[in-house]
CSV table of C-alpha atoms in Angstrom, one decimal:
chain,number,residue,atom,x,y,z
A,279,UNK,CA,-102.3,49.4,34.9
A,280,UNK,CA,-102.4,48.7,38.5
A,281,UNK,CA,-103.7,45.8,39.7
A,282,UNK,CA,-106.8,46.4,41.6
A,283,UNK,CA,-109.0,43.7,43.5
A,284,UNK,CA,-112.4,43.5,45.6
A,285,UNK,CA,-111.1,42.2,48.4
A,286,UNK,CA,-114.6,42.6,50.3
A,287,UNK,CA,-118.3,43.1,50.0
A,288,UNK,CA,-121.1,43.7,52.1
A,289,UNK,CA,-125.0,44.4,51.2
A,290,UNK,CA,-127.9,44.9,53.9
A,291,UNK,CA,-131.0,42.7,53.8
A,292,UNK,CA,-133.1,44.2,50.9
A,293,UNK,CA,-137.1,45.2,52.0
A,294,UNK,CA,-140.1,46.3,50.3
A,295,UNK,CA,-141.1,47.9,52.8
A,296,UNK,CA,-140.0,51.4,54.4
A,297,UNK,CA,-138.8,50.3,58.3
A,298,UNK,CA,-138.2,53.6,59.3
A,299,UNK,CA,-134.5,54.0,58.6
A,300,UNK,CA,-132.7,57.0,57.5
A,301,UNK,CA,-130.1,56.6,54.9
A,302,UNK,CA,-127.1,56.7,57.7
A,303,UNK,CA,-129.1,54.0,59.8
A,304,UNK,CA,-129.1,52.2,56.4
A,305,UNK,CA,-125.5,52.1,55.7
A,306,UNK,CA,-123.8,52.0,59.3
A,307,UNK,CA,-124.5,48.2,59.9
A,308,UNK,CA,-122.5,47.2,56.5
A,309,UNK,CA,-120.1,49.7,56.7
A,310,UNK,CA,-119.2,48.6,60.1
A,311,UNK,CA,-118.9,45.0,59.2
A,312,UNK,CA,-116.7,45.5,56.1
A,313,UNK,CA,-114.4,47.4,58.4
A,314,UNK,CA,-114.0,44.9,60.4
A,315,UNK,CA,-113.7,42.4,57.7
A,316,UNK,CA,-111.0,44.2,56.1
A,317,UNK,CA,-109.3,45.7,59.3
A,318,UNK,CA,-109.4,49.1,58.1
A,319,UNK,CA,-111.2,51.9,59.7
A,320,UNK,CA,-110.0,54.4,57.3
A,321,UNK,CA,-109.4,54.4,53.5
A,322,UNK,CA,-107.2,56.5,51.1
A,323,UNK,CA,-110.4,57.5,48.9
A,324,UNK,CA,-114.3,56.8,49.9
A,325,UNK,CA,-116.8,57.0,46.9
A,326,UNK,CA,-120.4,56.6,46.9
A,327,UNK,CA,-123.4,56.6,44.7
A,328,UNK,CA,-126.9,57.5,45.3
A,329,UNK,CA,-129.9,59.4,43.6
A,330,UNK,CA,-131.4,63.2,45.5
A,331,UNK,CA,-134.2,62.7,43.2
A,332,UNK,CA,-135.0,59.5,44.7
A,333,UNK,CA,-134.4,60.6,48.3
A,334,UNK,CA,-136.0,63.6,47.7
A,335,UNK,CA,-133.4,66.0,49.2
A,336,UNK,CA,-130.3,68.0,47.9
A,337,UNK,CA,-126.7,66.6,48.4
A,338,UNK,CA,-128.4,63.6,50.3
A,339,UNK,CA,-125.0,61.7,50.1
A,340,UNK,CA,-123.3,64.6,52.4
A,341,UNK,CA,-125.3,62.9,56.0
A,342,UNK,CA,-124.8,59.6,54.4
A,343,UNK,CA,-121.3,60.0,55.1
A,344,UNK,CA,-122.1,60.3,58.9
A,345,UNK,CA,-122.0,56.5,58.5
A,346,UNK,CA,-118.0,56.4,57.0
A,347,UNK,CA,-116.9,58.7,59.5
A,348,UNK,CA,-115.6,61.7,57.7
A,349,UNK,CA,-113.5,63.6,60.6
A,350,UNK,CA,-110.3,64.0,60.4
A,351,UNK,CA,-111.4,65.1,56.8
A,352,UNK,CA,-111.2,62.1,54.1
A,353,UNK,CA,-111.0,62.2,50.2
A,354,UNK,CA,-114.3,61.3,49.1
A,355,UNK,CA,-116.2,61.9,45.6
A,356,UNK,CA,-120.0,61.3,45.0
A,357,UNK,CA,-121.7,60.0,41.9
A,358,UNK,CA,-125.5,60.9,41.0
A,359,UNK,CA,-125.8,56.9,39.6
A,360,UNK,CA,-125.7,53.5,40.3
A,361,UNK,CA,-122.9,52.6,43.0
A,362,UNK,CA,-121.2,50.7,40.1
A,363,UNK,CA,-120.2,53.8,38.6
A,364,UNK,CA,-118.7,54.8,41.8
A,365,UNK,CA,-116.5,51.6,41.9
A,366,UNK,CA,-115.5,53.2,38.3
A,367,UNK,CA,-114.3,56.0,39.5
A,368,UNK,CA,-112.3,54.7,42.7
A,369,UNK,CA,-110.9,52.4,40.2
A,370,UNK,CA,-109.7,54.7,37.7
A,371,UNK,CA,-108.6,57.1,41.1
A,372,UNK,CA,-106.5,54.0,41.8
A,373,UNK,CA,-104.9,54.0,38.4
A,374,UNK,CA,-103.8,57.6,38.4
A,375,UNK,CA,-102.8,58.5,42.2
A,376,UNK,CA,-100.0,56.5,43.8
A,377,UNK,CA,-101.8,57.5,47.5
A,378,UNK,CA,-104.6,55.5,46.8
A,379,UNK,CA,-104.1,51.9,47.9
A,380,UNK,CA,-107.7,51.3,49.2
A,381,UNK,CA,-111.2,52.7,48.5
A,382,UNK,CA,-114.5,52.5,50.0
A,383,UNK,CA,-117.1,52.5,47.8
A,384,UNK,CA,-121.5,52.2,48.4
A,385,UNK,CA,-124.6,52.5,46.9
A,386,UNK,CA,-127.6,53.3,48.4
A,387,UNK,CA,-131.2,54.0,48.1
A,388,UNK,CA,-135.0,54.1,49.5
A,389,UNK,CA,-137.1,53.9,46.8
A,390,UNK,CA,-139.8,53.0,49.2
A,391,UNK,CA,-140.3,57.1,49.8
A,392,UNK,CA,-141.2,57.5,46.6
A,393,UNK,CA,-142.4,56.9,43.1
A,394,UNK,CA,-139.0,55.4,41.2
A,395,UNK,CA,-141.6,55.6,37.6
A,396,UNK,CA,-142.0,59.1,38.0
A,397,UNK,CA,-138.4,60.1,39.1
A,398,UNK,CA,-136.8,58.3,36.4
A,399,UNK,CA,-139.0,59.6,34.5
A,400,UNK,CA,-137.9,63.1,35.2
A,401,UNK,CA,-134.4,62.2,33.8
A,402,UNK,CA,-135.5,61.4,29.9
A,403,UNK,CA,-135.2,64.1,27.6
A,404,UNK,CA,-137.0,67.3,28.4
A,405,UNK,CA,-138.2,68.1,25.3
A,406,UNK,CA,-139.7,65.0,23.7
A,407,UNK,CA,-139.8,62.2,25.7
A,408,UNK,CA,-140.6,63.5,29.3
A,409,UNK,CA,-143.2,65.9,28.1
A,410,UNK,CA,-145.2,62.3,27.0
A,411,UNK,CA,-145.1,61.4,30.7
A,412,UNK,CA,-143.5,58.1,29.8
A,413,UNK,CA,-142.2,55.7,32.4
A,414,UNK,CA,-138.9,53.5,32.5
A,415,UNK,CA,-141.5,50.5,32.3
A,416,UNK,CA,-143.5,51.9,29.5
A,417,UNK,CA,-139.9,52.2,27.7
A,418,UNK,CA,-139.3,48.7,28.6
A,419,UNK,CA,-142.3,47.0,27.0
A,420,UNK,CA,-141.5,48.9,23.8
A,421,UNK,CA,-138.0,47.0,24.1
A,422,UNK,CA,-139.6,43.8,25.2
A,423,UNK,CA,-141.9,43.7,22.2
A,424,UNK,CA,-138.9,45.1,19.6
A,425,UNK,CA,-136.9,42.0,20.8
A,426,UNK,CA,-139.4,39.3,21.0
A,427,UNK,CA,-140.3,40.2,17.3
A,428,UNK,CA,-136.6,40.3,16.0
A,429,UNK,CA,-135.8,37.1,17.5
A,430,UNK,CA,-139.0,34.8,17.8
A,431,UNK,CA,-138.8,34.6,21.6
A,432,UNK,CA,-142.0,34.2,23.4
A,433,UNK,CA,-143.6,35.5,26.6
A,434,UNK,CA,-142.8,32.2,28.1
A,435,UNK,CA,-139.2,32.4,27.4
A,436,UNK,CA,-139.7,35.8,29.6
A,437,UNK,CA,-141.6,34.1,32.5
A,438,UNK,CA,-139.4,31.2,32.4
A,439,UNK,CA,-136.5,33.6,33.6
A,440,UNK,CA,-138.4,35.8,36.4
A,441,UNK,CA,-139.3,32.1,37.5
A,442,UNK,CA,-135.6,31.1,37.6
A,443,UNK,CA,-134.2,34.3,39.2
A,444,UNK,CA,-137.3,34.1,41.6
A,445,UNK,CA,-136.3,30.8,42.8
A,446,UNK,CA,-132.7,31.5,43.0
A,447,UNK,CA,-133.9,34.9,45.1
A,448,UNK,CA,-135.4,32.4,47.6
A,449,UNK,CA,-132.0,31.2,48.6
A,450,UNK,CA,-130.5,34.3,49.0
A,451,UNK,CA,-131.1,35.5,52.3
A,452,UNK,CA,-130.4,39.2,51.4
A,453,UNK,CA,-133.1,39.1,48.5
A,454,UNK,CA,-137.0,39.4,48.4
A,455,UNK,CA,-138.4,35.8,48.9
A,456,UNK,CA,-140.8,36.0,46.1
A,457,UNK,CA,-143.3,33.4,44.6
A,458,UNK,CA,-143.0,31.5,41.3
A,459,UNK,CA,-144.8,33.6,38.7
A,460,UNK,CA,-148.6,32.9,38.4
A,461,UNK,CA,-150.1,31.7,35.4
A,462,UNK,CA,-152.4,34.1,35.2
A,463,UNK,CA,-150.3,37.1,36.1
A,464,UNK,CA,-151.7,40.5,34.6
A,465,UNK,CA,-149.4,42.6,32.3
A,466,UNK,CA,-147.7,45.6,34.2
A,467,UNK,CA,-147.4,47.1,30.6
A,468,UNK,CA,-147.4,44.5,27.9
A,469,UNK,CA,-145.9,42.2,27.0
A,470,UNK,CA,-144.3,42.4,30.7
A,471,UNK,CA,-146.1,41.0,33.3
A,472,UNK,CA,-145.6,42.3,37.0
A,473,UNK,CA,-143.2,39.2,37.5
A,474,UNK,CA,-141.2,40.5,34.5
A,475,UNK,CA,-140.6,43.7,36.4
A,476,UNK,CA,-137.9,43.6,39.3
A,477,UNK,CA,-139.4,44.8,42.2
A,478,UNK,CA,-137.9,47.8,43.9
A,479,UNK,CA,-136.4,47.5,47.5
A,480,UNK,CA,-134.4,49.8,50.3
A,481,UNK,CA,-131.2,48.5,50.5
A,482,UNK,CA,-127.5,49.3,50.2
A,483,UNK,CA,-124.1,47.8,49.4
A,484,UNK,CA,-120.3,48.0,50.1
A,485,UNK,CA,-117.1,46.9,48.5
A,486,UNK,CA,-113.5,47.4,49.3
A,487,UNK,CA,-111.0,47.7,46.8
A,488,UNK,CA,-107.3,47.9,47.2
A,489,UNK,CA,-103.9,47.6,45.1
A,490,UNK,CA,-101.3,44.9,44.6
A,491,UNK,CA,-99.1,44.6,47.5
A,492,UNK,CA,-102.0,46.4,49.7
A,493,UNK,CA,-104.2,43.3,48.5
A,494,UNK,CA,-101.5,41.1,49.3
A,495,UNK,CA,-101.4,42.5,52.8
A,496,UNK,CA,-104.7,42.5,53.7
A,497,UNK,CA,-105.5,38.8,52.3
A,498,UNK,CA,-102.4,37.7,54.6
A,499,UNK,CA,-103.7,39.5,57.4
A,500,UNK,CA,-107.4,38.1,57.2
A,501,UNK,CA,-107.7,35.1,55.2
A,502,UNK,CA,-109.9,36.7,52.4
A,503,UNK,CA,-110.0,36.0,48.5
A,504,UNK,CA,-109.2,38.7,46.4
A,505,UNK,CA,-111.4,39.0,43.0
A,506,UNK,CA,-109.0,40.9,40.5
A,507,UNK,CA,-110.5,43.2,38.1
A,508,UNK,CA,-109.2,42.1,34.9
A,509,UNK,CA,-111.0,44.1,32.7
A,510,UNK,CA,-113.6,47.1,33.3
A,511,UNK,CA,-115.1,49.3,30.8
A,512,UNK,CA,-118.2,51.6,30.3
A,513,UNK,CA,-120.0,52.3,26.9
A,514,UNK,CA,-123.3,54.7,26.4
A,515,UNK,CA,-125.8,54.4,23.2
A,516,UNK,CA,-128.0,57.5,22.5
A,517,UNK,CA,-129.9,58.6,25.1
A,518,UNK,CA,-133.2,59.0,22.7
A,519,UNK,CA,-135.0,55.2,22.1
A,520,UNK,CA,-136.3,56.2,18.8
A,521,UNK,CA,-132.7,56.7,17.2
A,522,UNK,CA,-131.7,53.1,18.2
A,523,UNK,CA,-132.7,49.5,17.5
A,524,UNK,CA,-133.9,48.7,20.8
A,525,UNK,CA,-133.5,45.0,20.6
A,526,UNK,CA,-130.0,44.8,20.8
A,527,UNK,CA,-127.2,46.4,22.8
A,528,UNK,CA,-124.2,47.9,20.9
A,529,UNK,CA,-122.8,49.7,24.0
A,530,UNK,CA,-123.3,46.2,26.1
A,531,UNK,CA,-121.3,45.0,23.7
A,532,UNK,CA,-118.7,46.9,22.8
A,533,UNK,CA,-117.9,47.2,27.1
A,534,UNK,CA,-117.7,43.3,27.4
A,535,UNK,CA,-115.3,43.0,24.5
A,536,UNK,CA,-113.1,45.7,25.7
A,537,UNK,CA,-113.4,44.3,29.5
A,538,UNK,CA,-112.4,41.0,27.9
A,539,UNK,CA,-115.7,39.1,29.1
A,540,UNK,CA,-114.4,35.4,27.6
A,541,UNK,CA,-114.9,32.5,29.4
A,542,UNK,CA,-116.5,33.6,32.2
A,543,UNK,CA,-118.4,31.0,34.8
A,544,UNK,CA,-121.0,33.3,35.9
A,545,UNK,CA,-122.4,36.8,35.1
A,546,UNK,CA,-124.5,38.4,37.3
A,547,UNK,CA,-126.5,41.3,35.0
A,548,UNK,CA,-128.2,44.0,35.9
A,549,UNK,CA,-131.6,42.9,34.4
A,550,UNK,CA,-134.1,45.2,35.9
A,551,UNK,CA,-136.6,42.9,33.1
A,552,UNK,CA,-136.8,39.8,32.1
A,553,UNK,CA,-136.2,40.2,28.6
A,554,UNK,CA,-133.0,42.3,29.1
A,555,UNK,CA,-131.3,39.1,30.0
A,556,UNK,CA,-131.9,37.8,26.7
A,557,UNK,CA,-130.6,41.0,24.9
A,558,UNK,CA,-127.4,41.0,27.3
A,559,UNK,CA,-126.8,37.0,27.2
A,560,UNK,CA,-126.5,38.1,23.3
A,561,UNK,CA,-124.5,41.2,23.3
A,562,UNK,CA,-122.1,39.6,25.8
A,563,UNK,CA,-121.8,36.4,23.9
A,564,UNK,CA,-122.7,34.2,26.8
A,565,UNK,CA,-122.9,30.6,26.3
A,566,UNK,CA,-125.5,28.3,28.2
A,567,UNK,CA,-123.0,27.2,30.4
A,568,UNK,CA,-122.4,30.4,31.8
A,569,UNK,CA,-125.1,30.8,35.1
A,570,UNK,CA,-126.8,34.0,35.1
A,571,UNK,CA,-127.9,35.9,38.0
A,572,UNK,CA,-127.2,32.8,40.7
A,573,UNK,CA,-128.3,35.0,43.5
A,574,UNK,CA,-131.4,35.7,42.0
A,575,UNK,CA,-130.4,39.2,40.5
A,576,UNK,CA,-132.6,42.5,40.4
A,577,UNK,CA,-135.7,40.0,39.8
A,578,UNK,CA,-135.6,39.3,43.2
A,579,UNK,CA,-134.8,42.6,44.9
A,580,UNK,CA,-133.7,45.9,43.0
A,581,UNK,CA,-132.1,48.5,45.4
A,582,UNK,CA,-132.4,51.1,43.0
A,583,UNK,CA,-129.1,53.0,43.2
A,584,UNK,CA,-127.0,49.8,44.7
A,585,UNK,CA,-128.5,47.1,42.2
A,586,UNK,CA,-125.7,47.5,39.7
A,587,UNK,CA,-123.1,47.6,42.6
A,588,UNK,CA,-124.3,44.2,44.0
A,589,UNK,CA,-124.2,42.6,40.7
A,590,UNK,CA,-120.3,42.9,40.9
A,591,UNK,CA,-120.0,42.8,44.6
A,592,UNK,CA,-122.2,39.2,43.7
A,593,UNK,CA,-119.7,38.5,41.0
A,594,UNK,CA,-116.8,38.9,43.5
A,595,UNK,CA,-118.0,37.0,46.2
A,596,UNK,CA,-118.4,33.9,43.8
A,597,UNK,CA,-114.4,34.1,43.7
A,598,UNK,CA,-114.2,35.0,47.6
A,599,UNK,CA,-115.8,31.8,48.5
A,600,UNK,CA,-114.1,29.9,45.8
A,601,UNK,CA,-117.1,28.9,43.8
A,602,UNK,CA,-115.5,29.9,40.6
A,603,UNK,CA,-112.4,31.5,39.2
A,604,UNK,CA,-113.6,34.1,36.7
A,605,UNK,CA,-116.8,36.1,36.6
A,606,UNK,CA,-118.3,39.2,35.2
A,607,UNK,CA,-120.2,41.6,37.1
A,608,UNK,CA,-122.8,44.3,34.9
A,609,UNK,CA,-124.8,47.4,35.7
A,610,UNK,CA,-127.0,49.8,33.4
A,611,UNK,CA,-128.7,53.0,33.7
A,612,UNK,CA,-130.8,55.3,31.3
A,613,UNK,CA,-133.8,53.8,29.2
A,614,UNK,CA,-133.7,50.6,27.9
A,615,UNK,CA,-130.1,49.5,28.6
A,616,UNK,CA,-128.6,52.5,27.3
A,617,UNK,CA,-125.7,52.8,29.4
A,618,UNK,CA,-123.8,49.3,30.5
A,619,UNK,CA,-120.7,49.2,32.6
A,620,UNK,CA,-119.1,45.2,32.6
A,621,UNK,CA,-116.3,44.1,34.9
A,622,UNK,CA,-114.6,41.1,34.7
A,623,UNK,CA,-113.3,39.6,37.7
A,624,UNK,CA,-110.6,36.7,38.4
A,625,UNK,CA,-109.6,34.6,41.3
């Protein structure tokens, strides 16, 4: 296995309003910034994550390449997933190709242009689930109810997670600065109240990966501290929520075990709903001493298709700044924590 590190991370200031920027204009500042950080203008491999359904046009990621600079021709790939899976593809590419020492990875999305609930509903099973018109929040509410019934946790426990996340987000210049949850907040879909659902935002994130000797070269030249990827794994449960126990996440547990998720100080979890933190804490065996989502997490800003990559980037940034020595980044996709990707990073 080759040693691969995240040497730089950058993200946009996320916004719940459409500020009139197209995808290329959204990406260009952060890609330019990260190129300047690492002192590299062209990378051996480029991989992106986005969703054509979300953006409303086929092959929308092609126009976004204008922000990267695709001439002369570059080695490039794309995943119709969160940018965290683009990072996973780049990591695999670096393991098996001696020609790839550096990789640029980014994810982006503009949910302000559409209804994410309708779009993600189209990704459900077309025979049994999609015809019901069920959306991701309704499915998440079923999962929350299942977890509360099994664990004995209360709705107040969910509110406490939302309150902590929003408080942390107000200290994060890139997140939405949201008020503390109101005592009389209405339900979105019971038992989830409006503050238990991650607020959608437009945004993008970029990371740079490098292999062993290249990492040391970049660090000596720029002074950047690398965050080494010590383990990374992706697992998936059955797609249909009706054939699995929604109160647990076997795929997250297995991914955590395979990635070596032990003795971490900080965990950035892709929790789009407050109850998911409780399920993931249990699946990943995170003790009370582990700081979870100190950035505010998705409950403070959910730039769909970049949120998972940001979790890994935020976990790496803690190491870059010397605030932690071992961290965990997590990303999820599909209904009710169906797919889970775990990356363990180390100074």
